[in-house]
Coordinates of C-alpha atoms and ligand atoms in Angstrom, one line a residue:
M1 CA -12.6 22.6 245.4
T2 CA -12.7 26.4 245.3
G3 CA -14.2 28.7 242.7
H4 CA -15.1 27.5 239.3
D5 CA -13.4 24.6 237.5
T6 CA -14.8 24.5 234.0
Q7 CA -15.2 21.6 231.8
D8 CA -15.7 22.5 228.1
V9 CA -18.8 20.8 226.9
S10 CA -18.7 22.8 223.7
G11 CA -19.4 21.4 220.3
R12 CA -21.9 22.2 217.6
G13 CA -23.1 18.7 217.1
I14 CA -26.6 17.4 217.5
D15 CA -27.2 15.8 220.9
E16 CA -29.1 12.5 221.4
T17 CA -32.4 14.4 221.8
G18 CA -32.0 15.9 218.3
G19 CA -31.7 19.3 219.9
R20 CA -28.8 21.7 218.9
Q21 CA -25.8 21.4 221.2
Y22 CA -24.4 24.9 221.5
G23 CA -20.8 25.7 221.0
K24 CA -18.6 27.1 223.7
V25 CA -21.1 26.3 226.4
T26 CA -19.2 25.3 229.5
A27 CA -20.5 23.6 232.6
S28 CA -18.9 25.1 235.7
A29 CA -18.1 22.6 238.4
S30 CA -17.9 24.4 241.7
Y31 CA -18.2 22.7 245.1
G32 CA -19.5 19.5 243.5
P33 CA -21.4 18.4 240.4
S34 CA -22.6 21.4 238.4
S35 CA -26.2 20.7 238.5
V36 CA -29.4 21.4 240.4
T37 CA -31.7 18.6 241.7
L38 CA -35.3 19.3 241.0
R39 CA -37.6 17.3 243.3
D40 CA -41.3 17.0 242.9
N41 CA -42.3 16.8 246.6
R42 CA -45.7 15.4 245.6
T43 CA -44.2 12.3 244.1
G44 CA -40.6 12.3 245.3
A45 CA -39.4 12.2 241.7
E46 CA -36.1 14.0 241.1
A47 CA -34.3 15.3 238.0
E48 CA -30.6 16.4 237.8
L49 CA -30.4 19.5 235.6
P50 CA -27.0 20.7 234.5
I51 CA -25.8 24.2 235.4
L52 CA -24.2 26.0 232.4
S53 CA -22.0 29.1 232.6
S54 CA -21.2 31.9 230.2
T55 CA -17.6 32.6 229.1
E56 CA -17.9 36.0 230.7
G57 CA -19.2 35.1 234.2
G58 CA -22.3 36.8 235.2
F59 CA -25.2 34.4 236.0
D60 CA -25.3 30.7 235.4
V61 CA -28.3 28.9 233.8
I62 CA -30.1 25.7 234.5
D63 CA -30.3 23.6 231.3
M64 CA -34.0 22.5 231.2
K65 CA -33.5 20.2 228.2
P66 CA -33.3 17.0 230.4
L67 CA -36.7 17.9 231.9
S68 CA -38.6 15.1 230.2
G69 CA -39.4 11.5 231.1
D70 CA -40.6 11.5 234.7
F71 CA -40.8 15.3 234.6
N72 CA -42.7 15.7 231.4
H73 CA -45.7 16.9 233.4
L74 CA -43.8 19.9 234.8
K75 CA -43.0 23.1 232.9
T76 CA -41.7 26.5 234.1
L77 CA -43.7 29.7 234.2
D78 CA -41.8 33.0 233.8
P79 CA -44.0 35.8 232.1
G80 CA -41.8 38.2 230.2
Y81 CA -38.8 35.9 230.9
P82 CA -37.1 38.0 233.6
H83 CA -35.5 34.7 234.8
T84 CA -35.2 32.8 231.6
A85 CA -32.4 32.6 229.0
S86 CA -34.1 31.8 225.6
T87 CA -31.0 30.8 223.8
V88 CA -27.2 30.7 223.7
S89 CA -25.4 33.4 221.8
N90 CA -21.8 34.4 221.1
I91 CA -22.5 38.0 220.0
T92 CA -23.2 40.5 222.8
Y93 CA -22.7 40.4 226.5
I94 CA -24.4 42.6 229.1
D95 CA -23.7 42.6 232.8
G96 CA -26.7 44.7 234.1
E97 CA -25.3 45.0 237.7
K98 CA -21.9 46.3 236.5
G99 CA -23.2 48.3 233.6
I100 CA -21.1 46.4 231.1
L101 CA -21.9 46.0 227.4
Q102 CA -19.6 44.2 225.0
Y103 CA -19.9 43.3 221.3
R104 CA -17.9 40.1 220.6
G105 CA -15.9 40.8 223.8
Y106 CA -15.1 44.4 222.9
P107 CA -16.3 47.0 225.5
I108 CA -18.9 49.5 224.0
E109 CA -16.8 52.4 225.3
Q110 CA -13.8 51.4 223.2
L111 CA -16.0 50.7 220.1
A112 CA -17.8 54.1 220.5
E113 CA -14.4 55.9 220.9
Q114 CA -12.3 54.0 218.3
S115 CA -14.5 52.2 215.8
T116 CA -17.0 53.0 213.0
F117 CA -20.4 51.6 212.5
M118 CA -19.3 49.6 209.4
E119 CA -16.4 48.1 211.4
T120 CA -18.8 47.3 214.3
A121 CA -21.4 45.7 211.9
F122 CA -18.6 43.5 210.5
L123 CA -17.5 42.6 214.0
L124 CA -21.0 41.6 215.1
R125 CA -21.5 39.4 212.0
E126 CA -18.0 37.9 211.6
G127 CA -16.9 37.8 215.3
E128 CA -13.6 39.6 214.7
L129 CA -12.6 43.2 213.8
P130 CA -11.9 43.5 210.1
T131 CA -8.6 44.0 208.4
Q132 CA -8.4 47.2 206.3
E133 CA -8.9 45.1 203.2
Q134 CA -11.9 43.2 204.7
L135 CA -13.5 46.5 205.8
G136 CA -13.0 48.0 202.4
L137 CA -14.7 45.0 200.7
F138 CA -17.6 45.1 203.2
E139 CA -18.1 48.8 202.8
Q140 CA -18.1 48.4 199.0
E141 CA -20.6 45.5 199.2
M142 CA -22.9 47.7 201.4
A143 CA -22.6 50.5 198.8
D144 CA -23.2 48.2 195.8
N145 CA -26.4 46.8 197.4
A146 CA -27.9 50.0 198.9
D147 CA -30.6 50.1 196.1
V148 CA -34.2 49.1 196.7
P149 CA -36.6 47.8 194.1
D150 CA -39.6 49.8 192.9
E151 CA -42.0 47.9 195.1
V152 CA -40.2 49.3 198.2
V153 CA -40.5 52.9 196.8
D154 CA -44.2 52.4 196.0
V155 CA -44.9 51.1 199.5
L156 CA -43.1 54.1 201.0
Y157 CA -45.3 56.5 199.0
A158 CA -48.4 54.5 199.7
M159 CA -47.7 54.6 203.5
R160 CA -46.5 58.2 203.6
S161 CA -49.3 59.3 206.0
K162 CA -48.3 56.7 208.6
H163 CA -45.6 56.8 211.2
P164 CA -42.1 56.2 209.6
M165 CA -41.8 53.0 211.6
A166 CA -44.9 51.6 209.9
M167 CA -43.5 52.8 206.6
I168 CA -40.2 51.0 207.3
S169 CA -41.9 47.8 208.4
A170 CA -44.0 47.7 205.2
A171 CA -41.0 48.6 203.1
V172 CA -38.9 45.8 204.6
M173 CA -41.7 43.3 204.0
A174 CA -41.8 44.4 200.3
L175 CA -38.3 42.8 200.1
A176 CA -39.4 39.4 201.6
D177 CA -39.9 36.4 199.4
E178 CA -41.1 32.9 199.8
N179 CA -38.7 31.6 197.2
P180 CA -35.2 31.1 198.8
D181 CA -33.6 31.6 195.4
R182 CA -35.0 35.1 195.1
R183 CA -34.4 36.2 198.7
V184 CA -32.2 39.2 199.7
P185 CA -29.2 37.9 201.7
P186 CA -29.9 39.1 205.3
H187 CA -26.7 41.1 205.5
H188 CA -27.7 43.1 202.5
M189 CA -30.4 44.6 204.8
I190 CA -27.6 46.5 206.5
A191 CA -27.0 48.0 203.0
K192 CA -30.7 48.8 202.3
M193 CA -31.9 50.0 205.7
P194 CA -30.4 53.5 205.3
T195 CA -32.1 53.9 202.0
I196 CA -35.4 52.8 203.5
V197 CA -35.1 54.8 206.8
A198 CA -33.9 58.0 205.1
N199 CA -36.6 57.8 202.4
A200 CA -39.3 57.1 205.0
F201 CA -38.2 60.4 206.5
R202 CA -38.1 62.2 203.1
I203 CA -41.4 60.9 201.8
S204 CA -43.2 61.3 205.2
R205 CA -42.4 65.1 205.1
G206 CA -43.5 65.4 201.4
D207 CA -40.1 65.2 199.6
D208 CA -39.3 62.7 196.8
F209 CA -37.5 59.5 197.0
M210 CA -33.7 59.9 196.9
E211 CA -31.4 57.2 195.4
P212 CA -28.4 56.3 197.5
D213 CA -25.1 58.0 196.5
K214 CA -22.8 55.0 196.3
N215 CA -19.7 57.2 196.2
R216 CA -20.3 58.4 199.8
P217 CA -19.3 56.4 202.9
Y218 CA -22.1 54.6 204.7
T219 CA -23.3 57.0 207.3
E220 CA -22.7 60.1 205.2
R221 CA -24.8 58.3 202.5
F222 CA -27.6 58.0 205.0
L223 CA -27.4 61.6 206.0
Q224 CA -27.3 62.7 202.4
M225 CA -30.5 60.9 201.6
C226 CA -32.1 62.4 204.8
F227 CA -31.2 66.0 204.2
A228 CA -30.2 66.5 200.5
D229 CA -32.4 68.9 198.5
E230 CA -34.4 67.7 195.5
D231 CA -31.3 68.0 193.4
G232 CA -29.3 65.7 195.7
C233 CA -27.1 68.6 196.9
Y234 CA -25.9 68.0 200.5
E235 CA -22.9 69.5 202.2
S236 CA -21.6 66.8 204.7
S237 CA -20.8 67.8 208.2
P238 CA -18.0 65.7 209.8
V239 CA -19.4 66.5 213.3
L240 CA -22.9 65.3 212.3
T241 CA -21.4 62.2 210.5
V242 CA -19.3 61.2 213.5
A243 CA -22.2 61.8 215.9
M244 CA -24.6 59.8 213.8
D245 CA -22.1 56.9 213.3
N246 CA -21.6 56.8 217.1
I247 CA -25.3 56.6 217.7
F248 CA -25.5 53.7 215.2
I249 CA -22.7 51.9 217.1
L250 CA -24.4 52.4 220.5
H251 CA -27.7 51.0 219.2
A252 CA -26.2 48.1 217.1
D253 CA -27.0 45.1 219.3
H254 CA -28.3 44.3 222.8
E255 CA -28.6 40.5 223.5
Q256 CA -32.2 39.1 223.4
N257 CA -34.1 42.4 223.7
A258 CA -37.8 42.3 222.8
S259 CA -37.3 43.1 219.1
T260 CA -34.3 40.9 218.5
S261 CA -35.8 37.9 220.3
T262 CA -39.0 38.5 218.3
A263 CA -37.0 38.3 215.1
R264 CA -35.3 35.1 216.3
T265 CA -38.7 33.7 217.1
V266 CA -40.1 34.5 213.7
V267 CA -37.1 33.1 211.8
S268 CA -37.4 29.9 213.8
T269 CA -40.4 29.1 211.6
D270 CA -38.1 29.0 208.5
V271 CA -39.6 32.2 207.0
D272 CA -37.4 34.6 205.0
P273 CA -35.1 36.3 207.5
V274 CA -36.1 39.6 205.9
A275 CA -39.7 39.0 207.2
A276 CA -38.2 38.3 210.6
I277 CA -36.4 41.7 210.5
A278 CA -39.8 43.4 209.7
S279 CA -41.2 41.7 212.8
G280 CA -38.3 43.1 214.8
V281 CA -39.0 46.6 213.5
N282 CA -42.6 46.2 214.7
A283 CA -41.6 45.2 218.2
L284 CA -38.9 47.9 218.4
W285 CA -41.6 50.6 217.7
G286 CA -43.2 50.1 221.2
P287 CA -42.7 53.0 223.7
K288 CA -41.6 50.6 226.4
H289 CA -38.8 49.6 224.0
G290 CA -37.2 51.5 221.0
G291 CA -40.1 53.9 220.9
A292 CA -39.0 55.3 224.3
N293 CA -36.6 57.9 222.7
Q294 CA -39.6 59.6 221.0
A295 CA -41.6 59.3 224.3
V296 CA -38.7 60.9 226.2
L297 CA -38.8 64.1 224.1
Q298 CA -42.6 64.2 224.4
M299 CA -42.2 63.9 228.1
L300 CA -39.5 66.6 228.4
D301 CA -41.7 68.9 226.2
E302 CA -44.7 68.2 228.5
I303 CA -42.6 68.9 231.6
G304 CA -41.6 72.2 229.9
T305 CA -39.7 73.8 232.8
V306 CA -37.3 72.6 235.5
D307 CA -39.7 73.7 238.3
R308 CA -42.4 71.2 237.0
I309 CA -40.0 68.2 237.4
P310 CA -41.2 67.3 241.0
E311 CA -44.8 67.1 239.7
F312 CA -43.8 64.5 237.1
V313 CA -41.5 62.5 239.4
A314 CA -44.5 62.2 241.7
R315 CA -46.7 61.0 238.9
A316 CA -44.1 58.4 237.9
K317 CA -44.2 57.0 241.4
D318 CA -48.0 57.0 241.7
K319 CA -49.3 53.5 241.0
D320 CA -52.7 55.0 240.0
D321 CA -51.0 57.1 237.4
P322 CA -50.0 55.4 234.1
F323 CA -47.2 57.9 233.6
R324 CA -43.8 56.5 233.6
L325 CA -40.5 58.3 233.5
M326 CA -39.6 57.5 229.9
G327 CA -35.9 56.7 229.3
F328 CA -35.6 55.4 232.8
G329 CA -35.4 51.8 233.9
H330 CA -34.3 48.6 232.1
R331 CA -35.0 44.9 232.3
I332 CA -31.3 44.1 232.5
Y333 CA -29.4 47.2 233.6
K334 CA -29.7 47.7 237.4
N335 CA -26.9 50.3 237.1
F336 CA -26.2 53.1 234.6
D337 CA -26.8 52.0 231.0
P338 CA -23.3 52.4 229.6
R339 CA -24.7 53.7 226.3
A340 CA -26.6 56.4 228.2
R341 CA -23.4 57.5 229.9
I342 CA -21.6 57.8 226.5
I343 CA -24.5 59.7 224.8
K344 CA -24.8 62.0 227.8
E345 CA -21.1 62.8 227.6
H346 CA -21.5 63.5 223.8
A347 CA -24.6 65.6 224.2
D348 CA -22.8 68.8 225.2
S349 CA -20.1 68.5 222.6
V350 CA -22.5 67.6 219.7
L351 CA -24.9 70.4 220.6
E352 CA -22.1 72.9 220.9
A353 CA -20.5 71.8 217.6
L354 CA -23.9 72.1 215.9
G355 CA -24.4 75.4 217.5
V356 CA -27.7 74.3 219.1
Q357 CA -29.1 75.4 222.5
D358 CA -31.7 73.0 223.8
E359 CA -33.3 73.9 227.2
K360 CA -34.6 70.3 227.3
L361 CA -31.0 69.1 227.9
A362 CA -31.0 71.1 231.2
I363 CA -34.4 69.6 232.1
A364 CA -33.1 66.1 231.3
R365 CA -30.0 66.6 233.5
E366 CA -32.0 68.0 236.4
L367 CA -34.6 65.3 236.1
E368 CA -31.9 62.7 236.2
Q369 CA -30.3 64.3 239.3
I370 CA -33.7 64.4 241.1
A371 CA -34.7 60.8 240.2
L372 CA -31.3 59.3 241.1
K373 CA -31.7 60.8 244.6
D374 CA -35.3 59.6 245.0
E375 CA -35.8 56.4 247.1
Y376 CA -38.4 55.1 244.7
F377 CA -36.0 55.0 241.8
V378 CA -33.0 54.0 243.9
A379 CA -34.9 51.1 245.5
R380 CA -35.9 49.9 242.1
K381 CA -32.5 50.5 240.5
L382 CA -34.1 52.7 237.8
Y383 CA -31.3 54.6 235.9
P384 CA -31.3 56.5 232.6
N385 CA -31.2 54.1 229.7
V386 CA -30.0 54.6 226.1
D387 CA -33.2 56.4 225.2
F388 CA -33.0 59.1 227.8
Y389 CA -30.5 61.4 226.1
S390 CA -30.4 60.1 222.5
G391 CA -33.5 62.2 221.4
I392 CA -31.8 65.4 222.5
I393 CA -28.9 64.8 220.2
L394 CA -31.1 63.6 217.3
R395 CA -33.3 66.7 217.6
A396 CA -30.2 68.8 217.5
M397 CA -29.4 67.0 214.3
D398 CA -32.7 68.3 212.9
F399 CA -34.5 64.9 213.2
P400 CA -38.2 65.2 214.3
P401 CA -39.2 62.9 217.3
N402 CA -41.0 60.4 214.9
M403 CA -37.6 59.7 213.3
F404 CA -35.9 58.7 216.6
T405 CA -37.0 55.1 216.6
P406 CA -36.3 54.6 212.9
I407 CA -32.7 55.8 213.6
F408 CA -32.6 53.3 216.5
E409 CA -33.6 50.6 213.9
Q410 CA -31.0 51.9 211.5
G411 CA -28.3 51.1 214.1
R412 CA -30.0 47.9 215.4
I413 CA -30.1 46.3 211.9
A414 CA -26.5 45.3 212.3
G415 CA -27.3 43.3 215.5
Q416 CA -30.6 41.9 214.1
V417 CA -28.7 40.5 211.1
A418 CA -25.9 39.1 213.2
Q419 CA -28.4 37.4 215.6
L420 CA -30.4 36.0 212.7
E421 CA -27.4 34.7 211.0
E422 CA -26.5 32.9 214.2
V423 CA -29.5 30.7 213.9
V424 CA -30.5 30.6 210.2
G425 CA -29.7 27.2 208.7
K426 CA -29.0 25.7 212.2
P427 CA -31.4 22.9 213.4
D428 CA -32.8 25.1 216.2
P429 CA -36.3 24.1 217.4
I430 CA -39.2 26.3 216.4
T431 CA -39.9 28.8 219.3
R432 CA -43.1 27.5 220.9
P433 CA -43.4 28.2 224.7
Y434 CA -46.0 26.4 226.8
Q435 CA -48.6 28.2 228.9
L436 CA -50.4 27.6 232.2
Y437 CA -54.1 27.1 231.4
Q438 CA -56.5 28.4 234.0
G439 CA -59.6 28.8 231.9
P440 CA -62.9 26.9 232.2
R441 CA -62.8 23.2 232.7
R442 CA -64.3 20.9 230.0
R443 CA -68.0 21.5 229.7
D444 CA -70.7 20.5 227.1
F445 CA -72.2 22.8 224.5
V446 CA -75.3 24.8 225.6
S447 CA -78.1 25.2 223.0
M448 CA -79.3 28.7 222.3
E449 CA -82.7 28.3 223.9
S450 CA -81.3 27.0 227.1
R451 CA -78.7 29.7 227.5
G452 CA -79.5 32.2 230.3
I453 CA -77.6 34.9 232.2
E454 CA -77.8 33.0 235.5
D455 CA -76.5 29.9 233.8
A456 CA -73.7 31.8 232.1
I457 CA -72.6 33.5 235.3
G458 CA -73.0 30.2 237.2
T459 CA -70.8 28.2 234.8
T460 CA -68.2 31.0 234.7
E461 CA -68.0 31.4 238.5
D462 CA -67.3 27.7 238.8
H463 CA -64.0 28.3 237.0
Q464 CA -62.4 31.4 238.6
P465 CA -58.7 30.9 237.9
E466 CA -56.3 30.7 240.9
P467 CA -54.2 33.9 241.1
V468 CA -50.7 33.4 239.5
Ligands
SDX501 C1 -34.9 49.8 225.4 O1 -34.2 45.0 226.5 C2 -33.3 45.9 226.0 O2 -32.2 45.6 225.9 C3 -34.0 47.1 225.4 C4 -33.0 48.2 224.9 C5 -32.3 47.7 223.7 O3 -31.2 48.2 223.4 O4 -32.8 46.9 222.9 O5 -32.1 48.5 225.9 C6 -33.8 49.4 224.5 O6 -36.0 49.3 225.2 C7 -34.6 50.6 226.7 C8 -35.8 50.8 227.6 C9 -36.7 51.9 227.0 N1 -38.0 52.0 227.7 C10 -38.3 53.0 228.5 O7 -37.5 53.9 228.9 C11 -39.7 53.0 229.0 C12 -39.7 53.3 230.6 N2 -39.2 52.1 231.2 C13 -40.1 51.1 231.7 O8 -41.2 51.0 230.9 C14 -39.4 49.9 232.2 O9 -38.4 50.3 233.0 C15 -39.0 48.8 231.2 C16 -40.0 48.4 230.3 C17 -37.8 49.4 230.4 C18 -38.4 47.7 232.0 O10 -39.5 47.1 232.7 P1 -39.4 45.8 233.6 O11 -38.0 45.3 233.6 O12 -40.5 44.9 233.1 O13 -39.6 46.4 235.0 P2 -41.1 46.5 235.6 O14 -42.0 47.2 234.6 O15 -41.5 45.3 236.3 O16 -40.8 47.6 236.8 C19 -40.3 47.3 238.0 C20 -40.7 48.4 239.0 C21 -42.2 48.6 239.0 O17 -42.6 49.2 240.2 P3 -43.2 48.1 241.4 O18 -44.4 47.4 240.8 O19 -42.0 47.2 241.7 O20 -43.6 49.1 242.5 O21 -40.1 49.6 238.6 C22 -41.2 50.5 238.2 C23 -42.4 49.7 237.9 O22 -43.6 50.4 238.1 N3 -40.7 51.2 237.0 C24 -40.9 52.5 236.7 C25 -40.2 52.7 235.5 N4 -39.7 51.6 235.0 C26 -40.0 50.6 235.9 N5 -41.5 53.5 237.4 C27 -41.5 54.7 236.8 N6 -40.9 55.0 235.7 C28 -40.3 54.0 235.0 N7 -39.7 54.3 233.8

């Protein structure tokens, strides 16, 4: 038997263990039964674990669900999950070795070139590109539901001294409700996020809240709320609108990244999906994740001139120096991040069209060239990621660095909603990983008068954990 013969074990039924049987999951039978045999050499007990494959190739996974019965005493340990698939999804596919990113099978290059963010948001949710009529209805629904209640406006003003990501997280939470009958449908968060993000920008700089202009198309409506004067006057720029729309498309979804998988974990407790989106916003803020775009600009400003690049590259390689080359490296991409390639290509044309000169672009390009020839980065397959160039374009659009991650969230809301809708209402188990305990063994309580430093140190030293 050569290659992969696949048997379709799809089906969305509930399997005998009460777990959710995923649709479109296929077991690939190559060179024998598609399974691995797990053997506990201490007892000789063995478990057959099925191998499951994705529809797009890439890696296979071992289905750990059968690991019960004789193997209930064994769990797997994988901090940060670099070797673990947390779920099955039909939405986005990444091949990190080949630098491939697809939304519902469509390559990101084609979507960036030929689609709009509204079309892409529809595709992510519904699984197919919309007809003209479907797109029109979706865009109208997004316009009709772009408003936010007074509680959201009040929260934005109350939080105006905080980072816009904190403002956005709190504003989203102001829309969450414990009563399912009163809840905002998750996809209406695609409609409301521009109003929240743009007004976090306005209010944080001291301007007043701006109501959404429902007669403008989605991305232009966002830019109008961002940049209109207090009378609402805003002269749209097709270059700016297209560039912004493109950035939203490139950031729309990315499999089980830290913030999306956080949101899926939170919604597994049956809380309002809007609350799960707020959790995703919080996770995205981190500089190792969506906050990297702001950190990239701060890094380029700190480097200052091309001749200081070697100093910072050396620092990035120095284990004793916490400095990292922000915008470089990725958990999945061990090749160029395709989004970075697209944004890099657009950077020149957008800056030229906006009539902006930014010497930081020259520093970024030179830094990339130096790093990509340096053995440290080559050996670790560290390439520019989506955040490396995006900040340069956003700054050229007159956004300050603290608005870069909010704009990342503005694009990612489409994927967060699609991913949450993939699990909401399905009998998925609550996310609850195990741990490996290596703390003190059981011991009896020690009364206050008999506690002493030597005892404390003695009892602690008896329980030094084994290194993991
Ligand atoms: C995003 O997951 C997603 O999909 C995220 C995202 C999305 O669309 O949702 O793509 C968006 O978050 C992009 C990533 C943005 N973050 C940054 O640019 C911050 C800088 N990058 C690093 O913090 C790091 O690369 C991560 C966090 C992105 C990935 O870290 P990993 O996969 O956990 O890798 P690691 O930290 O274990 O690093 C492996 C090695 C280490 O060296 P050794 O111990 O092997 O000697 O590579 C080194 C690291 O020290 N390394 C870096 C580095 N990134 C990794 N060294 C210098 N500079 C860097 N940027």
